[in-house]
Structure formats: structure tokens, C-alpha cells
XYZ file of C-alpha atoms in Angstrom:
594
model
C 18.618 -25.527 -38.923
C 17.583 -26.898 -35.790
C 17.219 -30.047 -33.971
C 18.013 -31.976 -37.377
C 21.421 -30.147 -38.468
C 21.543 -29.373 -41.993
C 23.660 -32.477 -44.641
C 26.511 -31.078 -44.326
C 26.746 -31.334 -40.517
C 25.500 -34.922 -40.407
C 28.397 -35.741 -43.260
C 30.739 -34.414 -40.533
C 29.353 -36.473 -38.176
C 30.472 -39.180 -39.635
C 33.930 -37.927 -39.341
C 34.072 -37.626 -35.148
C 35.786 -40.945 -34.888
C 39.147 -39.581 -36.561
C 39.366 -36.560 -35.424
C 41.042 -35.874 -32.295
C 39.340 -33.414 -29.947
C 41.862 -34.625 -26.550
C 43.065 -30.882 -26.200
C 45.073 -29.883 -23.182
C 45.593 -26.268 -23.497
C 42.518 -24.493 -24.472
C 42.473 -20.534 -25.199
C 40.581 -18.959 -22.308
C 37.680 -16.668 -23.144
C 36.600 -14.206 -20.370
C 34.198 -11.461 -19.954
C 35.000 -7.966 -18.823
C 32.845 -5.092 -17.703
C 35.223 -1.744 -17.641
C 33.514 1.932 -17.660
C 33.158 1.634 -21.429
C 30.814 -1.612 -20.886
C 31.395 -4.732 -22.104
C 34.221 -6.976 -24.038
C 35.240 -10.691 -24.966
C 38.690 -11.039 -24.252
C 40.499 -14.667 -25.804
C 43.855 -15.249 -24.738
C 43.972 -12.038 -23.184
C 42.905 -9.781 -26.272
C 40.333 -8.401 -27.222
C 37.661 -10.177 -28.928
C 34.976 -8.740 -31.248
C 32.655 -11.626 -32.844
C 32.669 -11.463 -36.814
C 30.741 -14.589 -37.578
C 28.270 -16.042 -39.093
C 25.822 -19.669 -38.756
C 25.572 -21.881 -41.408
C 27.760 -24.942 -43.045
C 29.139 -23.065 -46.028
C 32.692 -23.265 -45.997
C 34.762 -22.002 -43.075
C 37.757 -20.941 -45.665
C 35.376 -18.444 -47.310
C 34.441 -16.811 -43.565
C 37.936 -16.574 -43.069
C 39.080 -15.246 -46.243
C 36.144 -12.596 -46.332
C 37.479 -11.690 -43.179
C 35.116 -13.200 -40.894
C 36.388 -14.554 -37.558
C 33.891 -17.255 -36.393
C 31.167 -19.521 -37.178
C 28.028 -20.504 -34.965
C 26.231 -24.088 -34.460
C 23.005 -24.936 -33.666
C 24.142 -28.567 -31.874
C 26.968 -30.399 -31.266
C 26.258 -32.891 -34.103
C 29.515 -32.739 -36.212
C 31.182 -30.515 -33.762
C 34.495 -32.252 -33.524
C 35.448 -31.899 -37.451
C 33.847 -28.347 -37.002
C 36.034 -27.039 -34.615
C 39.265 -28.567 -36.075
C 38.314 -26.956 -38.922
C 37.722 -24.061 -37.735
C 40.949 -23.954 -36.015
C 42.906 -24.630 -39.071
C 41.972 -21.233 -40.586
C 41.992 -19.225 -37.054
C 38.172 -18.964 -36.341
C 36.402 -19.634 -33.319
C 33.123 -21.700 -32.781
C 30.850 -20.888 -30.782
C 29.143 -24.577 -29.785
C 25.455 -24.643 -29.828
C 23.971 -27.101 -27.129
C 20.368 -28.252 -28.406
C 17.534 -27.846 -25.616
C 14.390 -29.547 -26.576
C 11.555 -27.319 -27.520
C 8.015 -27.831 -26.411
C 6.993 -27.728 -29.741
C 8.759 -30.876 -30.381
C 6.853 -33.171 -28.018
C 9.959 -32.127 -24.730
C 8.235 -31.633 -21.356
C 10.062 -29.363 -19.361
C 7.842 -30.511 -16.708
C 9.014 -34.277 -16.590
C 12.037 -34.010 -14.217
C 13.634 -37.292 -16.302
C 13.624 -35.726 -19.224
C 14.862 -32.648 -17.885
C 17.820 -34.688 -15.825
C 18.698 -36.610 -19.100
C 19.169 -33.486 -20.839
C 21.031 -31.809 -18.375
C 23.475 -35.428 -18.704
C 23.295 -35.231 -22.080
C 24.862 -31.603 -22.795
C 27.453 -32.290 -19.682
C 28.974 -35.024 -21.477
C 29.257 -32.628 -24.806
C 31.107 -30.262 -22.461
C 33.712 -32.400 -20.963
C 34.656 -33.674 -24.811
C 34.963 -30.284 -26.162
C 36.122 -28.361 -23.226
C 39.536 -27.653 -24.084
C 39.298 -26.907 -27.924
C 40.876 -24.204 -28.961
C 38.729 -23.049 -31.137
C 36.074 -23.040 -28.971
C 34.530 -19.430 -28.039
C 31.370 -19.710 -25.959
C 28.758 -22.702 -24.872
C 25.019 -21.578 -26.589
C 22.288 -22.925 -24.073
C 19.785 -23.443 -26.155
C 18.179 -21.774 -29.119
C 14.653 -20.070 -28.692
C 13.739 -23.139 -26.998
C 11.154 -20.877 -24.426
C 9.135 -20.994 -27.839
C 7.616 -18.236 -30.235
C 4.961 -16.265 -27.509
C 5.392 -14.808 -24.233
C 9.100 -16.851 -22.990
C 7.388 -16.925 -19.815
C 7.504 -20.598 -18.483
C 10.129 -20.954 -15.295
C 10.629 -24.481 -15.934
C 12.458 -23.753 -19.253
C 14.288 -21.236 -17.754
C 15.459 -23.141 -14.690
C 16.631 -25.745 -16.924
C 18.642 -23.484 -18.704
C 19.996 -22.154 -16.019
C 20.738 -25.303 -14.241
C 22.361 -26.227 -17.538
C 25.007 -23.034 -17.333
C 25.606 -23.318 -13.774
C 26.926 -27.278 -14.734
C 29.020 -25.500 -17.232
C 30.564 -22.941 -15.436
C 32.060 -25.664 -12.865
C 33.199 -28.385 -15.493
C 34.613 -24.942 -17.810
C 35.948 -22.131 -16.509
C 37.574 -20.837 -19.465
C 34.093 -20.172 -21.535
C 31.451 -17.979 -20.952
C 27.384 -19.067 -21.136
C 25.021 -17.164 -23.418
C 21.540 -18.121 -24.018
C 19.733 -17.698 -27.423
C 15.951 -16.337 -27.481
C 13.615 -15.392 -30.134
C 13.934 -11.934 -29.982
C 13.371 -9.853 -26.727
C 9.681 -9.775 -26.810
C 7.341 -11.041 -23.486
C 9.274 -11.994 -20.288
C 12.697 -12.895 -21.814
C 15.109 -10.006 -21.211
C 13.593 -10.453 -17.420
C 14.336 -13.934 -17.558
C 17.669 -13.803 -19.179
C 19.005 -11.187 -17.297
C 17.580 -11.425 -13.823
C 16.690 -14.775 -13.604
C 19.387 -16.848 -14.535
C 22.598 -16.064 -13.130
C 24.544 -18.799 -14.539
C 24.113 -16.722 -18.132
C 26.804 -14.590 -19.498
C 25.734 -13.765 -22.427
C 22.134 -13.193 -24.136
C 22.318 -14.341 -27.404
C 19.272 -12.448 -29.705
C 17.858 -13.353 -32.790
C 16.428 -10.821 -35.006
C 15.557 -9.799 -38.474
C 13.564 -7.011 -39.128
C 13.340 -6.678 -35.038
C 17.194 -6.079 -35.410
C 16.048 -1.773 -35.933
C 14.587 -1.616 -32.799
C 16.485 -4.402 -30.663
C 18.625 -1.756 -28.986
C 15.851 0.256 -27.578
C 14.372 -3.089 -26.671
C 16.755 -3.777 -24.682
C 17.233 -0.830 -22.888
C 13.546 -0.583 -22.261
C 13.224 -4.050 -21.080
C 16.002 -3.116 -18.621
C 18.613 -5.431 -19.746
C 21.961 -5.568 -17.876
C 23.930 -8.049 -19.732
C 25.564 -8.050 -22.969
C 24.287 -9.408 -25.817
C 25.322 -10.816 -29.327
C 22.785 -11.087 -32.471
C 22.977 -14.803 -33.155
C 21.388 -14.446 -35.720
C 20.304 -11.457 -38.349
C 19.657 -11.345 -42.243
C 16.926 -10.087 -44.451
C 13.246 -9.551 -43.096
C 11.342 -12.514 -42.115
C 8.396 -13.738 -44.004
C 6.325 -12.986 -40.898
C 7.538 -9.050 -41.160
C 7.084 -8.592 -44.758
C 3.767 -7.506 -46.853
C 1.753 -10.300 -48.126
C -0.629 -11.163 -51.247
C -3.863 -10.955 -50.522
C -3.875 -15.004 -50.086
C -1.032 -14.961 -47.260
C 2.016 -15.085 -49.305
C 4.939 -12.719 -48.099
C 6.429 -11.005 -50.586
C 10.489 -11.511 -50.634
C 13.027 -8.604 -50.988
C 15.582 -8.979 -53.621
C 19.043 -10.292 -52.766
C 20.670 -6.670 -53.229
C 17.569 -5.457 -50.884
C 18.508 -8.371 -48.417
C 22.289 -7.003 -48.874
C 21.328 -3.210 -47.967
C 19.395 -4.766 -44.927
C 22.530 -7.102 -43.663
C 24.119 -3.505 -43.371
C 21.290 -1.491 -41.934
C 20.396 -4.001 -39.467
C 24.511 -4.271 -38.071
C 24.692 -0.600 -37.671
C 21.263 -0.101 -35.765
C 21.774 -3.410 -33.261
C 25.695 -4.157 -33.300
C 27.472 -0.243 -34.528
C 24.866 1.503 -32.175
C 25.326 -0.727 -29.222
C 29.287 -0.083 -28.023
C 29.561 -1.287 -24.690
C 26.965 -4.238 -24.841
C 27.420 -5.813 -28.258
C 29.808 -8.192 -28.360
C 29.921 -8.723 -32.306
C 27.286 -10.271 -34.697
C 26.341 -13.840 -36.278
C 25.149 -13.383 -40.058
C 22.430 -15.878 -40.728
C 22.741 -17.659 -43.354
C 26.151 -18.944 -44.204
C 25.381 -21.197 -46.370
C 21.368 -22.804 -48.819
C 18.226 -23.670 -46.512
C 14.933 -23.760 -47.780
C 12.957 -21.895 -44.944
C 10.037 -19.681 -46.220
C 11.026 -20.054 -49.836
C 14.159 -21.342 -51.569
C 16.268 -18.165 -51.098
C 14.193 -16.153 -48.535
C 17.691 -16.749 -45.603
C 20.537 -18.405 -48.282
C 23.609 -15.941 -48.716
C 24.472 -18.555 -51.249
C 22.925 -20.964 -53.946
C 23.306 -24.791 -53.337
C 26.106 -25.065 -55.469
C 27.978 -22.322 -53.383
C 27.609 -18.907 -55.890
C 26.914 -15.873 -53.628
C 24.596 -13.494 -52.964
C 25.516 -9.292 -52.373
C 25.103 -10.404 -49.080
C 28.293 -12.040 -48.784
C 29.402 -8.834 -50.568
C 28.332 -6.690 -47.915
C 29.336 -8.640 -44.598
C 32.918 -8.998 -46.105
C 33.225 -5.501 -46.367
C 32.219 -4.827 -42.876
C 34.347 -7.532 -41.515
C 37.524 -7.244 -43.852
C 36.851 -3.596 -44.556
C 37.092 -3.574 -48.050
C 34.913 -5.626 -51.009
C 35.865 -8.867 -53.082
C 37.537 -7.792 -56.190
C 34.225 -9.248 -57.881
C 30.850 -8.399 -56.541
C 28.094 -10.591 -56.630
C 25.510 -8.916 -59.717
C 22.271 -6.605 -58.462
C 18.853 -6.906 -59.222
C 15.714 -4.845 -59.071
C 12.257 -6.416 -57.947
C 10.500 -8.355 -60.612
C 7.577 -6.149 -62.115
C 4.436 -8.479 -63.500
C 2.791 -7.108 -66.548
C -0.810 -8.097 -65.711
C -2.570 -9.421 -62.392
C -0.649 -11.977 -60.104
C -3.944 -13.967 -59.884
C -4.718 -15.887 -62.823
C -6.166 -18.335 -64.420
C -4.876 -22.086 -65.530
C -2.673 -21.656 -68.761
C -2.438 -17.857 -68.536
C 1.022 -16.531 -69.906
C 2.284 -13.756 -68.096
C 5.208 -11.440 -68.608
C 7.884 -10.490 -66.245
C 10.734 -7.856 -66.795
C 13.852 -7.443 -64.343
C 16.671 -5.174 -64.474
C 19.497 -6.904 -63.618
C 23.298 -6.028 -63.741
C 26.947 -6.479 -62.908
C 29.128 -4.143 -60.693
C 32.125 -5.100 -63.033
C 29.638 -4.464 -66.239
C 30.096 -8.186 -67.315
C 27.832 -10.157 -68.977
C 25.049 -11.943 -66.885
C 23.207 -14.853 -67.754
C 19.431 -15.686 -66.511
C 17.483 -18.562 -65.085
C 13.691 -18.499 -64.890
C 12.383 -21.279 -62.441
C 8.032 -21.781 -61.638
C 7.803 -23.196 -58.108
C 4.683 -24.229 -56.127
C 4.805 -22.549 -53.064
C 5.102 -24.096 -49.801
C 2.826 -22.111 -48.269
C 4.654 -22.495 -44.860
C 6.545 -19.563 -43.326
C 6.298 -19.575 -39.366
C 8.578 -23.132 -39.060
C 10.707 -21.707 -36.793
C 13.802 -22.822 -38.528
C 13.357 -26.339 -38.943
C 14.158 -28.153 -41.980
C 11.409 -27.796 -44.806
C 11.062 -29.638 -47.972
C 12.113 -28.162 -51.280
C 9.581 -27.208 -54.049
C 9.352 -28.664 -57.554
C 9.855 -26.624 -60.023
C 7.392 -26.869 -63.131
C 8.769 -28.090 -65.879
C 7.849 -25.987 -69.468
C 6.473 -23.458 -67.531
C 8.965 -21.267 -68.872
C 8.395 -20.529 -72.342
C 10.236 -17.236 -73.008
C 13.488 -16.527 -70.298
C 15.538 -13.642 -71.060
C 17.849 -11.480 -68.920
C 15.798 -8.730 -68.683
C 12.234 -10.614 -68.713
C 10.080 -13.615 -69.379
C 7.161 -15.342 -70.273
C 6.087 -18.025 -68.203
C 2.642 -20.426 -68.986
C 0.634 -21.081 -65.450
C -0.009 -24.393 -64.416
C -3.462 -26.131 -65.162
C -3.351 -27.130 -61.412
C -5.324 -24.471 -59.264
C -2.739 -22.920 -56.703
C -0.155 -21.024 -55.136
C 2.942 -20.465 -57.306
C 6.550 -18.571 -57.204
C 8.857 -17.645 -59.731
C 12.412 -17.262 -59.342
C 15.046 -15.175 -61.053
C 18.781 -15.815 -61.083
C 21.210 -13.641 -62.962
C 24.820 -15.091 -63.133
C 28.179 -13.413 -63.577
C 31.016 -15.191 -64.657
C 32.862 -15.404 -61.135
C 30.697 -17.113 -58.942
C 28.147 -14.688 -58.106
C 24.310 -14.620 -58.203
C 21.553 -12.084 -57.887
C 18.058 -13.435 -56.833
C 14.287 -12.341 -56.777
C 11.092 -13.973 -57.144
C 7.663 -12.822 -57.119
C 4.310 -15.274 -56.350
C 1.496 -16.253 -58.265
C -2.253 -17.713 -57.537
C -3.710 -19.611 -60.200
C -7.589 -19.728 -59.833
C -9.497 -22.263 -59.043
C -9.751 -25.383 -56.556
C -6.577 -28.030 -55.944
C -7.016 -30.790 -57.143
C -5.198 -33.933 -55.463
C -3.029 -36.170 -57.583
C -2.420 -39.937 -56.548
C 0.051 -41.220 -55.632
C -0.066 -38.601 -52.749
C 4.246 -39.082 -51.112
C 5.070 -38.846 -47.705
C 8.783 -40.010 -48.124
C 10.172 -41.033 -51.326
C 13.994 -39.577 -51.310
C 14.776 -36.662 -48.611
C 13.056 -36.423 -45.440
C 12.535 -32.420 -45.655
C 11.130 -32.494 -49.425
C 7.871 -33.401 -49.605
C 4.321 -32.032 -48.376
C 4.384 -32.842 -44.491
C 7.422 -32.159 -41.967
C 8.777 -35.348 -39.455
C 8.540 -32.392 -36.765
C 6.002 -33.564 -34.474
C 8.913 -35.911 -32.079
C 6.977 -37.447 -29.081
C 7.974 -39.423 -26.148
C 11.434 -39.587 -25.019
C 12.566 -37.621 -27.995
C 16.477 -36.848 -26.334
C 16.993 -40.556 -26.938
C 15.914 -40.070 -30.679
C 17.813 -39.694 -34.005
C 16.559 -40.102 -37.245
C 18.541 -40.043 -40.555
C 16.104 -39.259 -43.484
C 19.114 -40.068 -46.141
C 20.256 -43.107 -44.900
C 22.127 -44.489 -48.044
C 22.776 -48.580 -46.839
C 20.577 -51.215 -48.467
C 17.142 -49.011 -48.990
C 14.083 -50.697 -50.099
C 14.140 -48.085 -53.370
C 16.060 -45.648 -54.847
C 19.247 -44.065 -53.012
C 17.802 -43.633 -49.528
C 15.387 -44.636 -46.282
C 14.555 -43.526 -43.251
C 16.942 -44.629 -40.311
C 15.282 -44.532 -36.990
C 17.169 -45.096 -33.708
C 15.614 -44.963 -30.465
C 18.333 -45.468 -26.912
C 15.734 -45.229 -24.630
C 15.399 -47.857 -22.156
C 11.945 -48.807 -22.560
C 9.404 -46.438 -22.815
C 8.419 -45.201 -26.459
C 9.045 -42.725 -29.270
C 7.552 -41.353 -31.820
C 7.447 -38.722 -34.960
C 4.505 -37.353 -36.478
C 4.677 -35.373 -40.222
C 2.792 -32.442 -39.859
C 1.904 -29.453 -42.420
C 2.587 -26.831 -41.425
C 5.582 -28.226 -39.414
C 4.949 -28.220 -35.550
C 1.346 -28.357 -36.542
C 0.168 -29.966 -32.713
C -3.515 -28.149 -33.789
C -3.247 -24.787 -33.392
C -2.875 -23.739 -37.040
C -4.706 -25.069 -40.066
C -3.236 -26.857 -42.916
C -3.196 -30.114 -43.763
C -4.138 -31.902 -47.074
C -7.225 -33.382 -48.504
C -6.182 -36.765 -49.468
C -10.289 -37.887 -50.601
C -9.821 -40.857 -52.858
C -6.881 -42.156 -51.425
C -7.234 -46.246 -50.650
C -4.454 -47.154 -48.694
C -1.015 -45.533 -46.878
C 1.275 -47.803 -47.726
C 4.905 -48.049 -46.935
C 7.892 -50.135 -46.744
C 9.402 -51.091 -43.077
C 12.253 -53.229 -41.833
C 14.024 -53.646 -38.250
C 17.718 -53.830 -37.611
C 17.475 -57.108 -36.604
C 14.333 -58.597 -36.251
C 11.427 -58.358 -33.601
C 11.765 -54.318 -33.425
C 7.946 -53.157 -32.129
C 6.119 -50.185 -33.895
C 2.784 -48.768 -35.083
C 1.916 -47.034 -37.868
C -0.620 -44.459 -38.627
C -2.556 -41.534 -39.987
C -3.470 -38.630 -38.388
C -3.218 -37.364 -34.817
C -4.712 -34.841 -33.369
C -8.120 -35.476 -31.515
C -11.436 -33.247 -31.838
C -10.848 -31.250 -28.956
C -7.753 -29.380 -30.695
C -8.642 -26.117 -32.485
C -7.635 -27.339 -35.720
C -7.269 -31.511 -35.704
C -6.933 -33.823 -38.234
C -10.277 -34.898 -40.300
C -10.074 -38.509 -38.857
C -7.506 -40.851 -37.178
C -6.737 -44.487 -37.761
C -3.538 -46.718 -36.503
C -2.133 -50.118 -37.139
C -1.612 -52.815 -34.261
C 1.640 -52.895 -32.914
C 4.050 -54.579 -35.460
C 6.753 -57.240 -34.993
C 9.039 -56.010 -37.858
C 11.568 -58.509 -39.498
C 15.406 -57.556 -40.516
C 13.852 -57.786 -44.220
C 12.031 -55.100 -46.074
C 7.587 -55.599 -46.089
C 5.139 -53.968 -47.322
C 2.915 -52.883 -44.589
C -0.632 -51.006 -45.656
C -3.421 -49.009 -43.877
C -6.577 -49.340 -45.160
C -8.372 -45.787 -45.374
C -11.976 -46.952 -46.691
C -14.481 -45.053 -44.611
C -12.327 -42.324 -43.240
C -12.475 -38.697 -43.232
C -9.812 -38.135 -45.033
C -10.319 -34.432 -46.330
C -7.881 -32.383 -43.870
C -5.098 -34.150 -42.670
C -2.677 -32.388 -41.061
C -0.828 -35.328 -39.677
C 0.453 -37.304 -42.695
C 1.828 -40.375 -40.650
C 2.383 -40.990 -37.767
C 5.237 -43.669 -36.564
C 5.743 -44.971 -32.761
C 8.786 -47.397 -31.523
C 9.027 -48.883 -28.496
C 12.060 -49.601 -26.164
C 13.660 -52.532 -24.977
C 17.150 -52.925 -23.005
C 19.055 -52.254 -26.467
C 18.476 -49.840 -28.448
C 15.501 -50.448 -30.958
C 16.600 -48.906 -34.864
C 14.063 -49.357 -37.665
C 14.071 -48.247 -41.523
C 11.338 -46.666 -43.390
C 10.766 -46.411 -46.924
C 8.143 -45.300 -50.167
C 5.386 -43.616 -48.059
C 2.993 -42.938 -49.598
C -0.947 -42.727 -50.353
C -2.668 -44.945 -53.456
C -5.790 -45.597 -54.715
């Protein structure tokens, strides 16, 4: 939940134009450092943060006793915070820095100054909310290794400093990946305009403490972010999938994880941000989700309402033990295999079970950006029961997951899933989609953004007038001049240090479906990126001419014939360039052929 904010988010986007965020009076929020250590004072009280990130809904925080609610970005902010306000919870505003990752060059002092423009400009219209809480610099945006590059750092700092003399009523806090490499030295020595270091951790969360303390920290902190253990801390099958603790493990480990880094901290915690409030697929399709898609929730929930409020819901959510497999987890195409669960309810109700068969995405370092969703395989179920099934493998050679879900009757759900490898070598299916409906559910990610990415936005369910089905591809560039561009990669962020990528041998043509706003919009299309000299590029590379687009949908097509086309880790590849107005474009049925 990133750079792209989730649906939701965009929906309220939409709303910003009624909604009136012209506040005179805001609540001030201050800092204090007594003997005891640390404290957020609002409006002259004390202030401990109860909160959590995500776009559930803000009534449920509130009612489970939670007292605020984190963003990622200011997209939908204004309908956030009025929200928010209406049921007496605080927001603190997440200001999106550009990661490295994504194609930003902290090194190109226009991007850097546009940024810094950008953000002040969020500041001065949400200023004087009273909901607000705190401005969030950023959000591990010094990357996943060492933290160590000073132009990132200066830029966040420089960023802070701007806020502190536009906003005196709210402190500055910086978000990192953890404390690892040069960040607590960097946070806390290096950047003086910073209030507040922000932490996210998972499994990390047992040991942040002494982390900090070792690292020599001298500011307070909040966890941003904390939840189950991440697919990169967990076990794995011997073919590199991470195996996923049940929903009431994940609930034990919301607890255990608040009372090592938050309880055990008095003086330099300033509260705690659950992660996640709300459905992501991220690792798998449960792996961070403290509820379902259609809002039932997890013993997660459970537990953080009973540390916030101090009691539990009437209801609990139901409990589940880890799936056991009767036989071998590698098999072969067609196998059956037999599960058994023990599920049950707190209240001793009745539960009823879903079995689901999922290829698995086979990407679990993205870092939090939006991923696709899996398909589940239909009839691979053949026997589903609530204390067991039996489930057919796929004739398709791969990596598989299957899911459990046991239901109570009162919105609550218990998950667990357990993966699969069926033998044998993949076999490629044609047509081979890039985008067909949803821009995060199919097998590359639009993460690669190049060029003058600040000035970018891109809608992947764009609902007006698409070429097929419900939605297209919107794609807006504001730059003046210069160029854009977005690359799909697998695995996401994929610039050629990791291998992945598809082998798409066979495949005739990319085609696709393109139209401009209004007529004479410039862009190229293409397939693959990343040169020879990368440690992992793409198998070949081939791009059209530049292409004067009309206002009307045409089919545009890349011949492939002759290509290399067995490891392609860029999918597609699309570039706009600028002109004196801004320069929007619509994309649509991506997709290889034969």
C-alpha cells in the first residue's frame, strides 16, 4: 500500500472536491521530554497512539477502541480526515517520497525540488485539520539494504524543516524499514528537523527495543507498522515458499510483538500502528489482512481491541490450528491429497468451511506495493469439510496454495493455508495477459515508474468508455516536457537484480489496445528492458516507433518473430512524452498471442 493507494483510497479521492478541509482552529500536537521520557500531548493531554493503517472502516477502529488511523499518501486525505474526525480519531498523514526503486533520483536536484513543492502544497491544505496528528516523511523510501545514502536523507530532512515553519502545531516523524544499517544514525543524528522515528517491523518487532538502544537512538519512536511475521522471516519449502502462520498464530503475535516493542518501551514509545486494517494481497492473499475482502475479521482484530478497549468483542472471531497434509506437499499432476484442520468457535457455534486451490505468486520481497491476486482453481476441490479435505492437483506443473476459511455466524473468520508443488515443467498457455481488468492482478507488476515519475498517475480501473470489459488503464503525465514511463516487472521492482520473469516461447505478437485523450498524444510501446549488463536482464528487448495516438481506440501490435523470448522479466514497457499540457493516454487488453 504504497505509491498506488489501495481502491478504497482512490474512491475517496474522488470525493476531495466536496469536502471542506478550510479549518481555522486546528488541535495542536506537541512533544514533551520530562524525566519519565517521552509523550504526545493533543490539546494539552496526553496522547498515546492506538491505531492502525489500512482503509477498513474508521467506525470499526473507533468502536474497538482504537484511536487513530495511518496513511501512506495524501491521496484521499481530505474525506479521510473528515472522517476520521467524525468518530474522534486522529490521522496521522503520510507524505509519499519517491523510492529509488521506482525509477526517483535523489540525485537530480529537479526532481528533488519538485518533490519538496509537491508535499508543501499538501501541508498548507491540511494544516489546520483537526484530526490531523503528525506529518509521515516518507515511508522506507532509503530502500531495503544499508539506509545509507545522504541524499535521501537530506531530502527528508529538508522536507521536515519546510514543515516545521509552514506547521507548528504537528510534529515530523520519519518511517524506515526497520532499524537495520545506518538508519537510527541517520534518523536520529542526522536530521534534526525529525521528531519522531517512525519503525516498521514484524518479526524484528522482538528485538526492536534493544535495537534501538544499541544503535544509540535518542528520539522516540512509534511502530508504524507491525503484524504477523513476514514472508522473508518465516521457514520456507524447500522450493522458496514461506510457510504462513495461522490467523490465531498471527493474533498471539499482534500481542507478543506490542508488549516486547510498545509495553517494554515506556518513555520512548509513543503508541503503535497495527498493519493491516483492512484485505491486501502482499505475499499471499491473507499473509497481512486482519480482515477478508468482504470485511469478516480475523482474531487479530480480536486481540488489538482488547489491548486498546481493554476488554474483547462479545463475539470472537473462530481459531484454527495449522493445516496438517496427509502425504508429501510435492506431487504429481492429478494427485488427490488430504488435508485435516481443527477449527473452532470461542462461543462453540457452528462454523462453516471454504476450501480454495491458488497458484502461488511466488513473489514475497515487494516491499508493499500492490500485487495481483491469484486464481483460484476451479474443481480442484473435490471433498471440503470443516475439519478436512480432498483437493485434486492441477495438471499444470507448479507452485500451488490452499486456503482454509472457517466462518461463524457473526462476521468472523479463521484462516490458514498450506503450499503445494506439483512436479514437473510449466507449461505456458496463450493468450499470455498483461492487463485485462485490474492493474495489480495479473503476472507482471506496473512498478518499474521511470522519468519524471512525481508528475505521474495512473488509474488501472478507470471505468469511462474502455475498449473492453469494465475498465482501462488511465495514464496522466503533468510534466512539462520531458518523458515518463512504467515498466511491468515480475517480481515487482525487478530493475535486474533478482530473477523471475516468464517464458513467453511461442508467443507471435504483444498486442494491445491504445487511445489518447484527445488526439496526437506521443508514446512507445515495448517488451522487455533491461540490457545484458544487468545481473539478471530480460532474454531480449524490442520497442515500437514513437506513436501518434488518436482520441479513438487502435489496435497497436509488436511483432515478436525472432526474439528471445524465454525470460522476460519486463512484460511491457510504456513511455509518454510531454508537451505544455498535460499528455493522458488509455490502455487496454494487453496481452501476448500466437
Amino acid at each position: 500500500m504504497r505509491l498506488q493507494q489501495c481502491k478504497k483510497a482512490l474512491l475517496l479521492a474522488g470525493l476531495f472536491l466536496c469536502c471542506d478541509t478550510s479549518f481555522s482552529q486546528p488541535i495542536p500536537v506537541e512533544l514533551r521530554q520530562t524525566e519519565d521520557g517521552w509523550s504526545l500531548y493533543r490539546g494539552g493531554a496526553p496522547y498515546f497512539v492506538r491505531g492502525a493503517g489500512g482503509d477498513h472502516s474508521i467506525a470499526d477502529l473507533a468502536a474497538a477502541g482504537g484511536n487513530s488511523i495511518r496513511t501512506w499518501s495524501t491521496d484521499g486525505l481530505a474525506a479521510i480526515l473528515d472522517e476520521a474526525h467524525a468518530h474522534g480519531v486522529t490521522v496521522t498523514a503520510g507524505l509519499w517520497l519517491g523510492h529509488e526503486r521506482h525509477g526517483f533520483d535523489y540525485s537530480d536536484p529537479l526532481q528533488v525540488a519538485q518533490q519538496l513543492q509537491d508535499i508543501k502544497a499538501d501541508v498548507m491544505r491540511y494544516k489546520d485539520h483537526p484530526a490531523l496528528l503528525l506529518w509521515g516523511v516518507g515511508n522506507e523510501m532509503e530502500g531495503f539494504d544499508e539506509g545509507d545514502n545522504p541524499a535521501i536523507w537530506k531530502a527528508v530532512n529538508d522536507i521536515a524543516a519546510m514543515i516545521k515553519e509552514v506547521d507548528p502545531h504537528h510534529p515530523t516523524m520519519t518511517v524506515t524499514t526497520f532499524v537495520h544499517g545506518e538508519r537510527i544514525r541517520y534518523v536520529h543524528t542526522q536530521s534534526p528537523a525529525i521528531d519522531i522515528h517512525g519503525v516498521n517491523a514484524y518479526g524484528g518487532a522482538m528485538v526492536l527495543v534493544d535495537q534501538l538502544i544499541d544503535g544509540g537512538a535518542t528520539k522516540p519512536f512509534l511502530l508504524t507498522e507491525f503484524g504477523p511475521v513476514g514472508p522473508w522471516e518465516m521457514p520456507t519449502t524447500e522450493w522458496g515458499a514461506p510457510i504462513e502462520q495461522t490467523s490465531s498464530e498471527k493474533a498471539a503475535f499482534f500481542r507478543q510483538s506490542y508488549e516486547h516493542s510498545v509495553l517494554a518501551a515506556k518513555g520512548s514509545a509513543l503508541g503503535a500502528y497495527a498493519f493491516l486494517w483492512g484485505s491486501k494481497m502482499e505475499g499471499t492473499e491473507t499473509w497481512f489482512s486482519m480482515f477478508l475482502d468482504d470485511g469478516k475479521k480475523t482474531a487479530a482484530v480480536d486481540t488489538m481491541t482488547e489491548i486498546w478497549s481493554g476488554a474483547f468483542p462479545e463475539n470472537r472471531a473462530p481459531s484454527v490450528e495449522p493445516l496438517v497434509v496427509s502425504g508429501p506437499s510435492v506431487v504429481d499432476p492429478g494427485d488427490i491429497v488430504e488435508v485435516s484442520v481443527d477449527a473452532s468457535d470461542p462461543e462453540q457455534g457452528a462454523l462453516t468451511a471454504q476450501w480454495v486451490l491458488r497458484t502461488e505468486s511466488g513473489e514475497y520481497l515487494t516491499g508493499g506495493d500492490l500485487r495481483r491476486r491469484e486464481s483460484a482453481i476451479e474443481g480442484a476441490v473435490v471433498e471440503a469439510r470443516i475439519d478436512g479435505a480432498k483437493v485434486r492437483m492441477p495438471a499444470d506443473p507448479g507452485a500451488y496454495r490452499l486456503y482454509f476459511y472457517a466462518f461463524d455466524d457473526a462476521n468472523g473468520v479463521a484462516t490458514a493455508n498450506v503450499p503445494f508443488l506439483v512436479r514437473g515443467e510449466p507449461r505456458t498457455r496463450f493468450p499470455v495477459v498483461v492487463y485485462d481488468e485490474g492493474l495489480y492482478d495479473m503476472p507482471w507488476s506496473p512498478s518499474g515508474w521511470m522519468g519524471n515519475v512525481e508528475a505521474l498517475t495512473v488509474d488501472g480501473e478507470f471505468r469511462d468508455e474502455p475498449y473492453a470489459g469494465d475498465t482501462s488503464i488511465r495514464l496522466r503525465y503533468a510534466g512539462t516536457f520531458g518523458w515518463v514511463g512504467v515498466a511491468w516487472q515480475h517480481p515487482a521492482n525487478n530493475w535486474g537484480d533478482s530473477d523471475g520473469g516468464f517464458d513467453l516461447t511461442g508467443a507471435a505478437n504483444l498486442e494491445l489496445w491504445a487511445r489518447g485523450e484527445y488526439g496526437g498524444e506521443k508514446a512507445t510501446f515495448g517488451v522487455g528492458l533491461l540490457e545484458a549488463d544487468r545481473e539478471y536482464p530480460d532474454s531480449d528487448i524490442r520497442k515500437s516507433d514513437e506513436i501518434v495516438l488518436t482520441n479513438e481506440w487502435q489496435r497497436y501490435t509488436i511483432p515478436l518473430k525472432n526474439m528471445n523470448l524465454s525470460s522476460l522479466k519486463t512484460g511491457f514497457v510504456v513511455t509518454l512524452t510531454g508537451r505544455r499540457t498535460p499528455v493522458t493516454i488509455y490502455l487496454d487488453q494487453i496481452r501476448f498471442i500466437r
